[in-house]
C-alpha atoms as a PDB file:
ATOM      1  CA  MET A   1     109.479  27.948-145.568  1.00  0.00           C
ATOM      2  CA  ALA A   2     107.424  29.661-142.878  1.00  0.00           C
ATOM      3  CA  VAL A   3     107.689  28.420-139.324  1.00  0.00           C
ATOM      4  CA  ASP A   4     104.337  28.037-137.569  1.00  0.00           C
ATOM      5  CA  ASP A   5     103.396  29.810-134.334  1.00  0.00           C
ATOM      6  CA  GLN A   6     103.713  26.662-132.233  1.00  0.00           C
ATOM      7  CA  HIS A   7     107.366  26.128-133.161  1.00  0.00           C
ATOM      8  CA  LEU A   8     108.184  29.801-132.691  1.00  0.00           C
ATOM      9  CA  ALA A   9     106.445  29.811-129.293  1.00  0.00           C
ATOM     10  CA  VAL A  10     108.369  26.758-128.095  1.00  0.00           C
ATOM     11  CA  ALA A  11     111.622  28.351-129.241  1.00  0.00           C
ATOM     12  CA  ALA A  12     110.659  31.622-127.518  1.00  0.00           C
ATOM     13  CA  THR A  13     109.976  29.785-124.241  1.00  0.00           C
ATOM     14  CA  HIS A  14     113.566  28.529-124.437  1.00  0.00           C
ATOM     15  CA  GLY A  15     114.911  32.069-124.794  1.00  0.00           C
ATOM     16  CA  ASP A  16     115.097  32.425-128.581  1.00  0.00           C
ATOM     17  CA  SER A  17     114.715  36.198-128.994  1.00  0.00           C
ATOM     18  CA  GLU A  18     114.366  35.963-132.796  1.00  0.00           C
ATOM     19  CA  ALA A  19     111.443  33.560-132.399  1.00  0.00           C
ATOM     20  CA  PHE A  20     109.877  35.882-129.849  1.00  0.00           C
ATOM     21  CA  SER A  21     110.315  38.888-132.177  1.00  0.00           C
ATOM     22  CA  ALA A  22     108.767  36.945-135.058  1.00  0.00           C
ATOM     23  CA  LEU A  23     105.740  36.004-132.913  1.00  0.00           C
ATOM     24  CA  LEU A  24     105.327  39.565-131.707  1.00  0.00           C
ATOM     25  CA  GLY A  25     105.623  40.912-135.252  1.00  0.00           C
ATOM     26  CA  ARG A  26     102.988  38.464-136.467  1.00  0.00           C
ATOM     27  CA  HIS A  27     100.486  39.102-133.695  1.00  0.00           C
ATOM     28  CA  TYR A  28     101.021  42.686-132.537  1.00  0.00           C
ATOM     29  CA  ASP A  29      98.155  44.055-134.633  1.00  0.00           C
ATOM     30  CA  ARG A  30      95.819  41.335-133.333  1.00  0.00           C
ATOM     31  CA  VAL A  31      96.796  42.070-129.750  1.00  0.00           C
ATOM     32  CA  PHE A  32      96.179  45.778-130.278  1.00  0.00           C
ATOM     33  CA  ALA A  33      92.854  45.182-132.064  1.00  0.00           C
ATOM     34  CA  LEU A  34      91.596  42.941-129.249  1.00  0.00           C
ATOM     35  CA  ALA A  35      92.859  45.403-126.628  1.00  0.00           C
ATOM     36  CA  PHE A  36      90.997  48.183-128.435  1.00  0.00           C
ATOM     37  CA  ARG A  37      87.774  46.175-128.517  1.00  0.00           C
ATOM     38  CA  LEU A  38      88.159  45.347-124.824  1.00  0.00           C
ATOM     39  CA  THR A  39      88.888  48.919-123.716  1.00  0.00           C
ATOM     40  CA  GLY A  40      87.024  50.962-126.296  1.00  0.00           C
ATOM     41  CA  GLN A  41      89.675  53.681-126.216  1.00  0.00           C
ATOM     42  CA  ARG A  42      92.711  53.985-128.449  1.00  0.00           C
ATOM     43  CA  ALA A  43      95.062  55.405-125.793  1.00  0.00           C
ATOM     44  CA  GLU A  44      93.983  52.780-123.266  1.00  0.00           C
ATOM     45  CA  ALA A  45      94.456  50.039-125.876  1.00  0.00           C
ATOM     46  CA  GLU A  46      97.932  51.334-126.703  1.00  0.00           C
ATOM     47  CA  ASP A  47      98.897  51.310-123.021  1.00  0.00           C
ATOM     48  CA  LEU A  48      97.455  47.840-122.525  1.00  0.00           C
ATOM     49  CA  THR A  49      99.252  46.513-125.611  1.00  0.00           C
ATOM     50  CA  GLN A  50     102.553  47.942-124.407  1.00  0.00           C
ATOM     51  CA  ASP A  51     102.043  46.409-120.965  1.00  0.00           C
ATOM     52  CA  ILE A  52     101.282  43.025-122.536  1.00  0.00           C
ATOM     53  CA  CYS A  53     104.320  43.171-124.825  1.00  0.00           C
ATOM     54  CA  ALA A  54     106.560  44.094-121.898  1.00  0.00           C
ATOM     55  CA  ALA A  55     105.211  41.212-119.776  1.00  0.00           C
ATOM     56  CA  LEU A  56     105.060  38.650-122.578  1.00  0.00           C
ATOM     57  CA  PRO A  57     108.652  37.338-122.275  1.00  0.00           C
ATOM     58  CA  ASP A  58     107.970  36.312-118.656  1.00  0.00           C
ATOM     59  CA  LYS A  59     104.547  34.933-119.527  1.00  0.00           C
ATOM     60  CA  MET A  60     106.042  32.779-122.300  1.00  0.00           C
ATOM     61  CA  ALA A  61     107.470  30.536-119.580  1.00  0.00           C
ATOM     62  CA  HIS A  62     103.878  29.470-118.828  1.00  0.00           C
ATOM     63  CA  TYR A  63     102.961  28.693-122.431  1.00  0.00           C
ATOM     64  CA  GLN A  64     101.944  25.076-122.957  1.00  0.00           C
ATOM     65  CA  PRO A  65     102.743  23.774-126.466  1.00  0.00           C
ATOM     66  CA  SER A  66      99.567  21.679-126.390  1.00  0.00           C
ATOM     67  CA  ALA A  67      97.545  24.920-126.702  1.00  0.00           C
ATOM     68  CA  ARG A  68      97.294  26.967-129.873  1.00  0.00           C
ATOM     69  CA  PHE A  69      99.510  30.014-129.495  1.00  0.00           C
ATOM     70  CA  THR A  70      96.827  32.469-130.645  1.00  0.00           C
ATOM     71  CA  THR A  71      94.312  31.058-128.148  1.00  0.00           C
ATOM     72  CA  TRP A  72      96.870  31.389-125.374  1.00  0.00           C
ATOM     73  CA  LEU A  73      97.825  34.904-126.485  1.00  0.00           C
ATOM     74  CA  TYR A  74      94.187  36.045-126.587  1.00  0.00           C
ATOM     75  CA  ARG A  75      93.753  34.709-123.053  1.00  0.00           C
ATOM     76  CA  VAL A  76      96.782  36.780-121.966  1.00  0.00           C
ATOM     77  CA  VAL A  77      95.213  39.900-123.525  1.00  0.00           C
ATOM     78  CA  VAL A  78      91.795  39.280-121.945  1.00  0.00           C
ATOM     79  CA  ASN A  79      93.354  38.642-118.523  1.00  0.00           C
ATOM     80  CA  ALA A  80      95.460  41.803-118.794  1.00  0.00           C
ATOM     81  CA  ALA A  81      92.351  43.839-119.696  1.00  0.00           C
ATOM     82  CA  HIS A  82      90.450  42.356-116.736  1.00  0.00           C
ATOM     83  CA  ASP A  83      93.351  43.131-114.401  1.00  0.00           C
ATOM     84  CA  ARG A  84      93.508  46.710-115.670  1.00  0.00           C
ATOM     85  CA  ARG A  85      89.748  47.166-115.153  1.00  0.00           C
ATOM     86  CA  ARG A  86      89.968  45.767-111.610  1.00  0.00           C
ATOM     87  CA  ARG A  87      92.848  48.097-110.758  1.00  0.00           C
ATOM     88  CA  ALA A  88      90.943  51.067-112.203  1.00  0.00           C
ATOM     89  CA  ALA A  89      87.824  50.129-110.223  1.00  0.00           C
ATOM     90  CA  THR A  90      89.881  49.789-107.043  1.00  0.00           C
ATOM     91  CA  ARG A  91      91.510  53.202-107.624  1.00  0.00           C
ATOM     92  CA  THR A  92      88.125  54.766-108.325  1.00  0.00           C
ATOM     93  CA  LYS A  93      86.610  53.213-105.214  1.00  0.00           C
ATOM     94  CA  ALA A  94      89.572  54.268-103.084  1.00  0.00           C
ATOM     95  CA  ALA A  95      89.467  57.792-104.489  1.00  0.00           C
ATOM     96  CA  SER A  96      85.717  58.284-104.141  1.00  0.00           C
ATOM     97  CA  GLY A  97      85.021  60.900-101.543  1.00  0.00           C
ATOM     98  CA  TRP A  98      88.548  62.279-101.719  1.00  0.00           C
ATOM     99  CA  GLY A  99      87.509  64.772-104.385  1.00  0.00           C
ATOM    100  CA  ASP A 100      84.776  66.163-102.137  1.00  0.00           C
ATOM    101  CA  TRP A 101      87.137  66.132 -99.192  1.00  0.00           C
ATOM    102  CA  GLU A 102      89.772  68.062-101.153  1.00  0.00           C
ATOM    103  CA  VAL A 103      87.213  70.630-102.358  1.00  0.00           C
ATOM    104  CA  ASP A 104      86.055  71.142 -98.757  1.00  0.00           C
ATOM    105  CA  ARG A 105      89.662  71.347 -97.542  1.00  0.00           C
ATOM    106  CA  GLN A 106      90.539  73.949-100.163  1.00  0.00           C
ATOM    107  CA  ALA A 107      87.413  75.960 -99.273  1.00  0.00           C
ATOM    108  CA  ALA A 108      88.372  75.868 -95.588  1.00  0.00           C
ATOM    109  CA  ILE A 109      91.908  76.988 -96.422  1.00  0.00           C
ATOM    110  CA  ALA A 110      90.566  79.837 -98.556  1.00  0.00           C
ATOM    111  CA  GLU A 111      88.188  80.905 -95.780  1.00  0.00           C
ATOM    112  CA  THR A 112      90.994  80.813 -93.208  1.00  0.00           C
ATOM    113  CA  ASN A 113      93.237  82.820 -95.531  1.00  0.00           C
ATOM    114  CA  ASP A 114      90.468  85.381 -96.054  1.00  0.00           C
ATOM    115  CA  GLN A 115      90.032  85.670 -92.295  1.00  0.00           C
ATOM    116  CA  LEU A 116      93.771  86.048 -91.748  1.00  0.00           C
ATOM    117  CA  ASP A 117      93.971  88.680 -94.479  1.00  0.00           C
ATOM    118  CA  TRP A 118      91.104  90.586 -92.861  1.00  0.00           C
ATOM    119  CA  LEU A 119      92.720  90.321 -89.427  1.00  0.00           C
ATOM    120  CA  THR A 120      96.057  91.548 -90.779  1.00  0.00           C
ATOM    121  CA  ARG A 121      94.393  94.564 -92.415  1.00  0.00           C
ATOM    122  CA  ALA A 122      92.249  95.247 -89.338  1.00  0.00           C
ATOM    123  CA  MET A 123      95.218  95.089 -86.967  1.00  0.00           C
ATOM    124  CA  ARG A 124      96.818  97.965 -88.884  1.00  0.00           C
ATOM    125  CA  ALA A 125      93.941 100.149 -87.638  1.00  0.00           C
ATOM    126  CA  LEU A 126      94.670  99.344 -83.978  1.00  0.00           C
ATOM    127  CA  PRO A 127      96.778 101.588 -81.771  1.00  0.00           C
ATOM    128  CA  ASP A 128     100.384 100.366 -81.594  1.00  0.00           C
ATOM    129  CA  ASP A 129     100.191  99.051 -78.016  1.00  0.00           C
ATOM    130  CA  LEU A 130      97.058  96.984 -78.766  1.00  0.00           C
ATOM    131  CA  ARG A 131      98.485  95.703 -82.076  1.00  0.00           C
ATOM    132  CA  ASP A 132     101.785  94.659 -80.445  1.00  0.00           C
ATOM    133  CA  THR A 133      99.956  92.846 -77.647  1.00  0.00           C
ATOM    134  CA  LEU A 134      97.532  91.100 -79.985  1.00  0.00           C
ATOM    135  CA  ALA A 135     100.360  90.062 -82.327  1.00  0.00           C
ATOM    136  CA  LEU A 136     102.164  88.343 -79.451  1.00  0.00           C
ATOM    137  CA  ILE A 137      99.021  86.630 -78.152  1.00  0.00           C
ATOM    138  CA  LEU A 138      98.139  85.426 -81.673  1.00  0.00           C
ATOM    139  CA  ASP A 139     101.638  83.958 -81.848  1.00  0.00           C
ATOM    140  CA  ASP A 140     100.737  81.786 -78.837  1.00  0.00           C
ATOM    141  CA  VAL A 141     102.802  83.830 -76.378  1.00  0.00           C
ATOM    142  CA  THR A 142     101.309  83.532 -72.888  1.00  0.00           C
ATOM    143  CA  HIS A 143      99.989  86.608 -71.107  1.00  0.00           C
ATOM    144  CA  ALA A 144     102.824  86.283 -68.579  1.00  0.00           C
ATOM    145  CA  ASP A 145     105.469  86.158 -71.300  1.00  0.00           C
ATOM    146  CA  ALA A 146     103.821  88.995 -73.248  1.00  0.00           C
ATOM    147  CA  SER A 147     103.824  91.143 -70.098  1.00  0.00           C
ATOM    148  CA  GLU A 148     107.526  90.491 -69.650  1.00  0.00           C
ATOM    149  CA  ILE A 149     108.288  91.204 -73.337  1.00  0.00           C
ATOM    150  CA  LEU A 150     106.288  94.450 -73.368  1.00  0.00           C
ATOM    151  CA  GLY A 151     107.262  95.514 -69.842  1.00  0.00           C
ATOM    152  CA  VAL A 152     103.696  95.757 -68.497  1.00  0.00           C
ATOM    153  CA  SER A 153     101.657  93.757 -65.995  1.00  0.00           C
ATOM    154  CA  PRO A 154      99.749  90.608 -66.989  1.00  0.00           C
ATOM    155  CA  GLY A 155      96.531  92.472 -66.140  1.00  0.00           C
ATOM    156  CA  THR A 156      97.429  95.133 -68.708  1.00  0.00           C
ATOM    157  CA  ILE A 157      97.944  92.417 -71.322  1.00  0.00           C
ATOM    158  CA  SER A 158      94.467  91.028 -70.598  1.00  0.00           C
ATOM    159  CA  TRP A 159      92.959  94.533 -70.805  1.00  0.00           C
ATOM    160  CA  ARG A 160      94.746  95.243 -74.116  1.00  0.00           C
ATOM    161  CA  VAL A 161      93.504  91.952 -75.626  1.00  0.00           C
ATOM    162  CA  SER A 162      89.977  92.852 -74.538  1.00  0.00           C
ATOM    163  CA  GLU A 163      90.283  96.336 -76.030  1.00  0.00           C
ATOM    164  CA  ALA A 164      91.726  94.962 -79.270  1.00  0.00           C
ATOM    165  CA  LYS A 165      88.778  92.566 -79.557  1.00  0.00           C
ATOM    166  CA  LYS A 166      86.345  95.458 -79.049  1.00  0.00           C
ATOM    167  CA  HIS A 167      88.045  97.479 -81.793  1.00  0.00           C
ATOM    168  CA  LEU A 168      88.048  94.517 -84.188  1.00  0.00           C
ATOM    169  CA  ARG A 169      84.363  93.713 -83.490  1.00  0.00           C
ATOM    170  CA  ALA A 170      83.398  97.317 -84.124  1.00  0.00           C
ATOM    171  CA  LEU A 171      85.400  97.359 -87.360  1.00  0.00           C
ATOM    172  CA  LYS A 172      83.766  94.116 -88.523  1.00  0.00           C
ATOM    173  CA  GLN A 173      80.272  95.433 -87.752  1.00  0.00           C
ATOM    174  CA  GLN A 174      81.076  98.646 -89.600  1.00  0.00           C
ATOM    175  CA  GLU A 175      82.270  96.668 -92.653  1.00  0.00           C
ATOM    176  CA  ASP A 176      79.231  94.357 -92.568  1.00  0.00           C
ATOM    177  CA  ALA A 177      76.879  97.358 -92.435  1.00  0.00           C
ATOM    178  CA  SER A 178      78.536  98.874 -95.523  1.00  0.00           C
END
């Protein structure tokens, strides 16, 4: 003799795992079919169905025996689909603009890297004293500290930086003309 859904649902609300398994076995295909119609995508429907099945034991505590089990179950599926859509819309809204921001950030990084690569190559063409001075200054060493490190006056450091800039400008103009 087959036990109806109502009796199985009441037993499942009281912790009867066999009753719960029987209900799930009976209605899994219906839950998946409704989830598929609500989402329109097989993978999304599979995920939604798994989420519903995982949450169903807790939700059974809210089942009212006065309602038909299938009606209640369909409501659970519809609510889960609505919740999933709201979460997806919230993620999409929160993420909008971030894609553009990331593209711009990556472009800026690439441009900076190109500039640093050029500067590294160009510094190889400088005389040693100018390259050493510029390397220190680019490392945020003050003119006073650079003069102490290199054993020259702060005025010489300023002159070397100026000369290095002239050399680099000339090199850049030469490359741009080519």
